[in-house]
mmCIF file of C-alpha atoms in Angstrom:
data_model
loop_
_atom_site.group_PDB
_atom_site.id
_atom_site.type_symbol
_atom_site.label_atom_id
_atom_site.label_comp_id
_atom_site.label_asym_id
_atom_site.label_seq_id
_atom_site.Cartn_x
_atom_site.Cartn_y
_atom_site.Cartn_z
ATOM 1 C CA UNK A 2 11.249 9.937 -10.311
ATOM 2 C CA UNK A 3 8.054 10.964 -12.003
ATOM 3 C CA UNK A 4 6.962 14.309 -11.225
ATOM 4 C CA UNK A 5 3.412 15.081 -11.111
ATOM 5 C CA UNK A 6 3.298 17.940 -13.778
ATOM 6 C CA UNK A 7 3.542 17.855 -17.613
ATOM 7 C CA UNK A 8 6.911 16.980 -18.763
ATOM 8 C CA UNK A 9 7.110 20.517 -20.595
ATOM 9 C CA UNK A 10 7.188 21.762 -16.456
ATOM 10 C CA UNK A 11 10.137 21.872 -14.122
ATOM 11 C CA UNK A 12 9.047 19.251 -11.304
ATOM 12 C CA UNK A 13 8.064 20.381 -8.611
ATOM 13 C CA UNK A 14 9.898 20.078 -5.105
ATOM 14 C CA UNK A 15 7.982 18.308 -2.488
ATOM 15 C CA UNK A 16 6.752 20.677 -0.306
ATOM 16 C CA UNK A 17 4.988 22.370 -3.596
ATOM 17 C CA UNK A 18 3.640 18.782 -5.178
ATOM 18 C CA UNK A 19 -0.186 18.963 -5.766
ATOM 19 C CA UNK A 20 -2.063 17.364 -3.177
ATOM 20 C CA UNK A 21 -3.570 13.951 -3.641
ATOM 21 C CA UNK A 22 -7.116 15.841 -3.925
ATOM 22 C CA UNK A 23 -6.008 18.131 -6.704
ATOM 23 C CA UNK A 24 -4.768 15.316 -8.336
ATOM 24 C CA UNK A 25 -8.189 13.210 -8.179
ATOM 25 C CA UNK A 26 -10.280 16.380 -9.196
ATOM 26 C CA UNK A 27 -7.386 17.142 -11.935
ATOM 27 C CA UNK A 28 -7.590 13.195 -13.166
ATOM 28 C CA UNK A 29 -11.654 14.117 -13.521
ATOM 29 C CA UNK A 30 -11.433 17.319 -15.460
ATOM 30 C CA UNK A 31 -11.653 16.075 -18.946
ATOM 31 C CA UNK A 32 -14.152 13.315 -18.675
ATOM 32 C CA UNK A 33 -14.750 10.780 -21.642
ATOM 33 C CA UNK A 34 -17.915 9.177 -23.182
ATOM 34 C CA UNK A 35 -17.450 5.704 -20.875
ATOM 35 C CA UNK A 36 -16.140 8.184 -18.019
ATOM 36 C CA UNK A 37 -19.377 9.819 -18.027
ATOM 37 C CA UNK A 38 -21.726 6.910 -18.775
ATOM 38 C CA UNK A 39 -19.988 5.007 -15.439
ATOM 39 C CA UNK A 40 -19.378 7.077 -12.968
ATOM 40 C CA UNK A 41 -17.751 4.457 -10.051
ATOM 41 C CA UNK A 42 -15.820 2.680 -12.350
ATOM 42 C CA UNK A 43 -14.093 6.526 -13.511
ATOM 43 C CA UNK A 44 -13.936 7.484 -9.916
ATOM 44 C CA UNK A 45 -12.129 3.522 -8.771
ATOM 45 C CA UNK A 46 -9.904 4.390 -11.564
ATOM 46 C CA UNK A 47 -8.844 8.095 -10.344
ATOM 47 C CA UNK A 48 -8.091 6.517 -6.980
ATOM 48 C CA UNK A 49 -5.871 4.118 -8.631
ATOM 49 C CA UNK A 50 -4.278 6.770 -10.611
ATOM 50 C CA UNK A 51 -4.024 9.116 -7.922
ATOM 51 C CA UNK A 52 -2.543 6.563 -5.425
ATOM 52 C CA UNK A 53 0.222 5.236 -8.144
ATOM 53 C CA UNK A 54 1.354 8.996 -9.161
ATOM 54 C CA UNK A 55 1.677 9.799 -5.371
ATOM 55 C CA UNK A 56 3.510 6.706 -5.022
ATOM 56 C CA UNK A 57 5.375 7.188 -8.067
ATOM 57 C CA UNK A 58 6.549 10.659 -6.889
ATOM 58 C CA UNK A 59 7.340 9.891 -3.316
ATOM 59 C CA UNK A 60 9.379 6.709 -3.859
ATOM 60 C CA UNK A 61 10.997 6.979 -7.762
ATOM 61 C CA UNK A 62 9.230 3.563 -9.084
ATOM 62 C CA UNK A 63 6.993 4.487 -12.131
ATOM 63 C CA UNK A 64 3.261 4.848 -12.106
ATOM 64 C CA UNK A 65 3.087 1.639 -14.387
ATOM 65 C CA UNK A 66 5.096 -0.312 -11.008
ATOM 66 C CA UNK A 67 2.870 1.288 -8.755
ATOM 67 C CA UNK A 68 -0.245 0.068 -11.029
ATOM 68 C CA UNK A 69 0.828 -3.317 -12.258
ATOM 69 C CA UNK A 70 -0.268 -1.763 -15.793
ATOM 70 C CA UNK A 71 2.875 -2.110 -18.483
ATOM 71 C CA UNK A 72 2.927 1.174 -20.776
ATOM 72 C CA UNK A 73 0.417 0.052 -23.432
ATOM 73 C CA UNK A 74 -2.046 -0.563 -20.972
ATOM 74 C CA UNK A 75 -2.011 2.715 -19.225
ATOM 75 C CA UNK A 76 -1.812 4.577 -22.261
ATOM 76 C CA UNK A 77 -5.203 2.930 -23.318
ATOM 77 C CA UNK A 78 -6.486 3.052 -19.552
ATOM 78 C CA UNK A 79 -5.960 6.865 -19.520
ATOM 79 C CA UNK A 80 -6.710 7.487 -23.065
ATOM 80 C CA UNK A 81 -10.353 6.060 -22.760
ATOM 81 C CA UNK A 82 -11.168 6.919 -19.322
ATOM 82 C CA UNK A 83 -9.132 9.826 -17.915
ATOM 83 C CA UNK A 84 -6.970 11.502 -20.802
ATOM 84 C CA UNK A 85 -6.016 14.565 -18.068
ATOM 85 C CA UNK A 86 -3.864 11.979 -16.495
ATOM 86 C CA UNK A 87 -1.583 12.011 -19.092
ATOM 87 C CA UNK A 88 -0.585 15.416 -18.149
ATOM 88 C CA UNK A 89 0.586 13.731 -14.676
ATOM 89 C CA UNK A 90 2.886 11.480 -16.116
ATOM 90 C CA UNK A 91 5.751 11.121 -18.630
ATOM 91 C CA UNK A 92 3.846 8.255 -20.586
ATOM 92 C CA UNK A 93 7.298 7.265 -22.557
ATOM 93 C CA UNK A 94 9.211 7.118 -19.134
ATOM 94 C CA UNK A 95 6.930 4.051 -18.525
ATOM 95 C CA UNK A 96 8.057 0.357 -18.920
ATOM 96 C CA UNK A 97 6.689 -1.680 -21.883
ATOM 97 C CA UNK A 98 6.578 -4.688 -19.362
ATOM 98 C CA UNK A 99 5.603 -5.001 -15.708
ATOM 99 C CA UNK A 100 6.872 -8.342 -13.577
ATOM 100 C CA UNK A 101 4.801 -10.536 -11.414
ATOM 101 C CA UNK A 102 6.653 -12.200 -8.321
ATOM 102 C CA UNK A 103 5.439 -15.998 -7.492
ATOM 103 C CA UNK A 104 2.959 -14.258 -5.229
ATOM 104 C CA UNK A 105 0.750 -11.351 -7.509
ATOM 105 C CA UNK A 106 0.804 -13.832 -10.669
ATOM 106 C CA UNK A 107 -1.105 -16.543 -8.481
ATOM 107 C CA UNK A 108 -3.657 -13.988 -6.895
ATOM 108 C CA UNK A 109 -3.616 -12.515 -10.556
ATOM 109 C CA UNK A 110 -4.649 -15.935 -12.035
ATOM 110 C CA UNK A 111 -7.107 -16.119 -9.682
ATOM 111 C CA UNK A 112 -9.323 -12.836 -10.038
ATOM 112 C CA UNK A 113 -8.832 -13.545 -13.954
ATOM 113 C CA UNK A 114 -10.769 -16.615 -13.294
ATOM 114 C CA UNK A 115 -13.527 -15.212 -11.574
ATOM 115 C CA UNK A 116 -13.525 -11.946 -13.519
ATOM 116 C CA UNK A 117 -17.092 -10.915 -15.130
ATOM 117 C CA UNK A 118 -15.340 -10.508 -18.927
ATOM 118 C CA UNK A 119 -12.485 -10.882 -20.663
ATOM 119 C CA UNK A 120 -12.900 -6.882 -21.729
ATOM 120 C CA UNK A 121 -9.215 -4.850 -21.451
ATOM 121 C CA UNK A 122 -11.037 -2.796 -18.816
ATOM 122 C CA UNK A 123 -11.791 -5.804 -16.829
ATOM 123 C CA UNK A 124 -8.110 -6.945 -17.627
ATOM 124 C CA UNK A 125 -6.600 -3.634 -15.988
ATOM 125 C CA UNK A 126 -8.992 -3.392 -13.089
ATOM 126 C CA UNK A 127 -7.491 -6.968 -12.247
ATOM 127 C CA UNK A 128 -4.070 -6.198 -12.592
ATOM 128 C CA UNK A 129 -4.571 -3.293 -10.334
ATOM 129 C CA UNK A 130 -6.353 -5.049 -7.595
ATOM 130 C CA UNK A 131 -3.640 -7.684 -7.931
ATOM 131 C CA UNK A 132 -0.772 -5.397 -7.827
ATOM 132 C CA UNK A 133 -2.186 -3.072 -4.844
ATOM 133 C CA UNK A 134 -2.881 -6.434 -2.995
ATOM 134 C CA UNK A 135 0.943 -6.714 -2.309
ATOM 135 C CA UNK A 136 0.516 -3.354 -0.565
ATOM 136 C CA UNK A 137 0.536 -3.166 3.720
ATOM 137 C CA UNK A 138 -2.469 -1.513 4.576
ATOM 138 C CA UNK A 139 -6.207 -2.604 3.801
ATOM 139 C CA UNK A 140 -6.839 -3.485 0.391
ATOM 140 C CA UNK A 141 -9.466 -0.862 -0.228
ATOM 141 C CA UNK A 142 -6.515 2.215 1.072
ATOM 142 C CA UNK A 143 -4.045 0.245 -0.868
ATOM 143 C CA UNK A 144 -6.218 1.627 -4.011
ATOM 144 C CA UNK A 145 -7.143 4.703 -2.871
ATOM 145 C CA UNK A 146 -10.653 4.062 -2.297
ATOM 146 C CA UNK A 147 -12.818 6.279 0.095
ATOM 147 C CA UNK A 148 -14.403 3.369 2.283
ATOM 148 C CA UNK A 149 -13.924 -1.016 2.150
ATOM 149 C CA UNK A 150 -17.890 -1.012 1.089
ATOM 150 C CA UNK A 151 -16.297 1.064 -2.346
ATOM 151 C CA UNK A 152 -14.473 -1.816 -2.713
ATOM 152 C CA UNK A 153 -17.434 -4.526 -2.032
ATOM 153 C CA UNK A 154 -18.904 -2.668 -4.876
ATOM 154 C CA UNK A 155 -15.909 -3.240 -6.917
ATOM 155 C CA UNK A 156 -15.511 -6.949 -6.054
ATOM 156 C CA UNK A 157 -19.591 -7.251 -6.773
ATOM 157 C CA UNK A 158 -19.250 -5.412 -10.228
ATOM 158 C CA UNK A 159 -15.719 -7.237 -11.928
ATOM 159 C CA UNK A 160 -15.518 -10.172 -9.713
ATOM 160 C CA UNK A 161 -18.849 -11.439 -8.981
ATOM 161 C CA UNK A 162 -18.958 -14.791 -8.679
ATOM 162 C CA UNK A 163 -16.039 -14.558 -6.200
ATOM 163 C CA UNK A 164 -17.933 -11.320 -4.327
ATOM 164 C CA UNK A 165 -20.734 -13.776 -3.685
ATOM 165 C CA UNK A 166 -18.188 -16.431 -1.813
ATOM 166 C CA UNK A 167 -17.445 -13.876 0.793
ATOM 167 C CA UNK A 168 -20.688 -14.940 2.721
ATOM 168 C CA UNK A 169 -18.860 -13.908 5.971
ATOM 169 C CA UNK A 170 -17.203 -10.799 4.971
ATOM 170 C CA UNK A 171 -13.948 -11.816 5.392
ATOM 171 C CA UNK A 172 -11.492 -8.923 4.606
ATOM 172 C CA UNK A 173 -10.481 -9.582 1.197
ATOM 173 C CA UNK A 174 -6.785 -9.983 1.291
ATOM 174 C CA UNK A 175 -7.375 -12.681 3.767
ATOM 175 C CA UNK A 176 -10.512 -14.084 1.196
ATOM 176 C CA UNK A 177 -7.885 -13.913 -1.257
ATOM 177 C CA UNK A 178 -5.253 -15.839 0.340
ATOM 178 C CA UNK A 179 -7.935 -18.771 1.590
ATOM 179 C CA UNK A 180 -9.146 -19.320 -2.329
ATOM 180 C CA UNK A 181 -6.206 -19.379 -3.218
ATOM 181 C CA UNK A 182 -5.175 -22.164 -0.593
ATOM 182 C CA UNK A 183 -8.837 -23.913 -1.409
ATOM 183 C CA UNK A 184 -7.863 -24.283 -5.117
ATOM 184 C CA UNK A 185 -4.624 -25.573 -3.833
ATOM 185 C CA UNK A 186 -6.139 -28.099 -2.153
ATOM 186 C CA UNK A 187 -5.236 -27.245 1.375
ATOM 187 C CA UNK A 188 -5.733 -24.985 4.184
ATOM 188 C CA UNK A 189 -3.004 -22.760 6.287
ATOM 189 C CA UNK A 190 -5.344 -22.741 9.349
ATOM 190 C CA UNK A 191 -5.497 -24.819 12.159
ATOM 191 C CA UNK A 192 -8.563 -23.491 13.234
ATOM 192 C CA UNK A 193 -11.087 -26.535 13.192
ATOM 193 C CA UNK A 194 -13.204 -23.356 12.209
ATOM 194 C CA UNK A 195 -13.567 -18.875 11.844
ATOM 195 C CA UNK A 196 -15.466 -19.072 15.038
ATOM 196 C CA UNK A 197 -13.530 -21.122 17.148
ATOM 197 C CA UNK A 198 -10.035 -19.419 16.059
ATOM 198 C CA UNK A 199 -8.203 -17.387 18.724
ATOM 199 C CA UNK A 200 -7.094 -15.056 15.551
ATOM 200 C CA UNK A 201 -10.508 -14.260 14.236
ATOM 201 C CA UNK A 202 -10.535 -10.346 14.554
ATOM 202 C CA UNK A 203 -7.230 -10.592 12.207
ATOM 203 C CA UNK A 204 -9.564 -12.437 9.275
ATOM 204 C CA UNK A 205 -13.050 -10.840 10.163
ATOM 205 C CA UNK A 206 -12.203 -7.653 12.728
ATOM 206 C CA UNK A 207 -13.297 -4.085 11.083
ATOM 207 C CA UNK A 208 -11.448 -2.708 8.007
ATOM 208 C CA UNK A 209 -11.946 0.528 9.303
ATOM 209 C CA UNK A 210 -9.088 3.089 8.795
ATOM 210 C CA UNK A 211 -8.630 6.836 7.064
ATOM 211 C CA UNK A 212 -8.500 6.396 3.201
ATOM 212 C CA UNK A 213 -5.166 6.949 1.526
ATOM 213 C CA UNK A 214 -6.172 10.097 -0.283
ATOM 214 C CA UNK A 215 -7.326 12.181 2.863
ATOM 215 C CA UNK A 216 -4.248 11.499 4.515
ATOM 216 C CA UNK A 217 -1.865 12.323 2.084
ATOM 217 C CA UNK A 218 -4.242 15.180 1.068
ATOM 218 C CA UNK A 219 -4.011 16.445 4.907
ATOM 219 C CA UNK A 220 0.295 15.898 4.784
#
């Protein structure tokens, strides 16, 4: 299990753990040169991070499972934009490969296609939508975002082209899953179309919700 304190520390039991706020502000504390210069794209990051260590802790998988980022990539993730999560984590604990079932390679292939770059930033930001995708609960608590329009920002900043698609604001896992049955070449619905299905408020209804971190900071 990874504990959330620096490997030098004994871990701490569960009623003690720091709170997914602590964590966040703790993530923030040592801010980089890019950290500073972009502020949403540090603080989509510390959700991430914060989310995968909780995860990490609570269930024994490592933060590089719960991130879809193998070892070298979270060591340069954290080392450029949030160095004071290293202290979080036992880096060397981490796997030097992460797998991809059928599912998350296909939905990985397809944000790499519309991604705005082929920069290693843009590389892990896509890796971590695509892993936190297989998640249950909204896409935008499955990263530990604040609110779904953080993660219309997201989507408008990395994955443009396929932001601008969503004309109807379809939730995105559902998006997702239809572009990836368009480049397929066929469609899972029956509906003739959105409007006229009797499931509509399952594709379209409100994303609303409390965001990962309050709750687990409030547990």
């Amino acid at each position: 299990m990874i504990a959330l304190a620096p490997s030098n520390e004994p871990v701490a039991s569960a009623k003690s753990s720091p709170s997914a706020e602590s964590i966040y502000t703790r993530i923030l504390s040592r801010p980089t040169g890019p950290a500073a210069g972009n502020q949403f794209t540090t603080h989509i990051l510390a959700c991430a991070l914060t989310i995968g260590l909780i995860e990490a802790r609570e269930t024994g998988i490592s933060v590089s499972a719960a991130l879809g980022l193998d070892r070298a990539s979270l060591s340069a993730l954290t080392d450029q934009w949030a160095p004071a999560a290293r202290d979080l984590f036992n880096l060397a604990s981490q796997p030097e490969a992460v797998s991809l079932d059928e599912e998350e390679e296909q939905l990985h292939q397809l944000l790499t296609h519309f991604s705005v770059d082929s920069s290693p930033l843009c590389g892990w930001i896509t890796a971590i939508v695509a892993r936190r995708a297989m998640s249950p609960r909204h896409l935008w608590q499955d990263l530990g975002l604040l609110e779904r329009r953080e993660l219309t920002q997201l989507m408008n900043d990395w994955f443009p082209t396929l932001a601008a698609a969503n004309t109807d604001n379809m939730k995105w896992k559902k998006f997702f899953y239809r572009k990836l049955c368009e480049l397929e070449g066929f469609s899972l619905c029956a509906a003739p179309t959105c409007r006229e299905c009797g499931d509509f408020d399952n594709c379209f209804g409100e994303e609303d919700g409390v965001s990962a971190l309050a709750r687990l900071s409030r547990r």
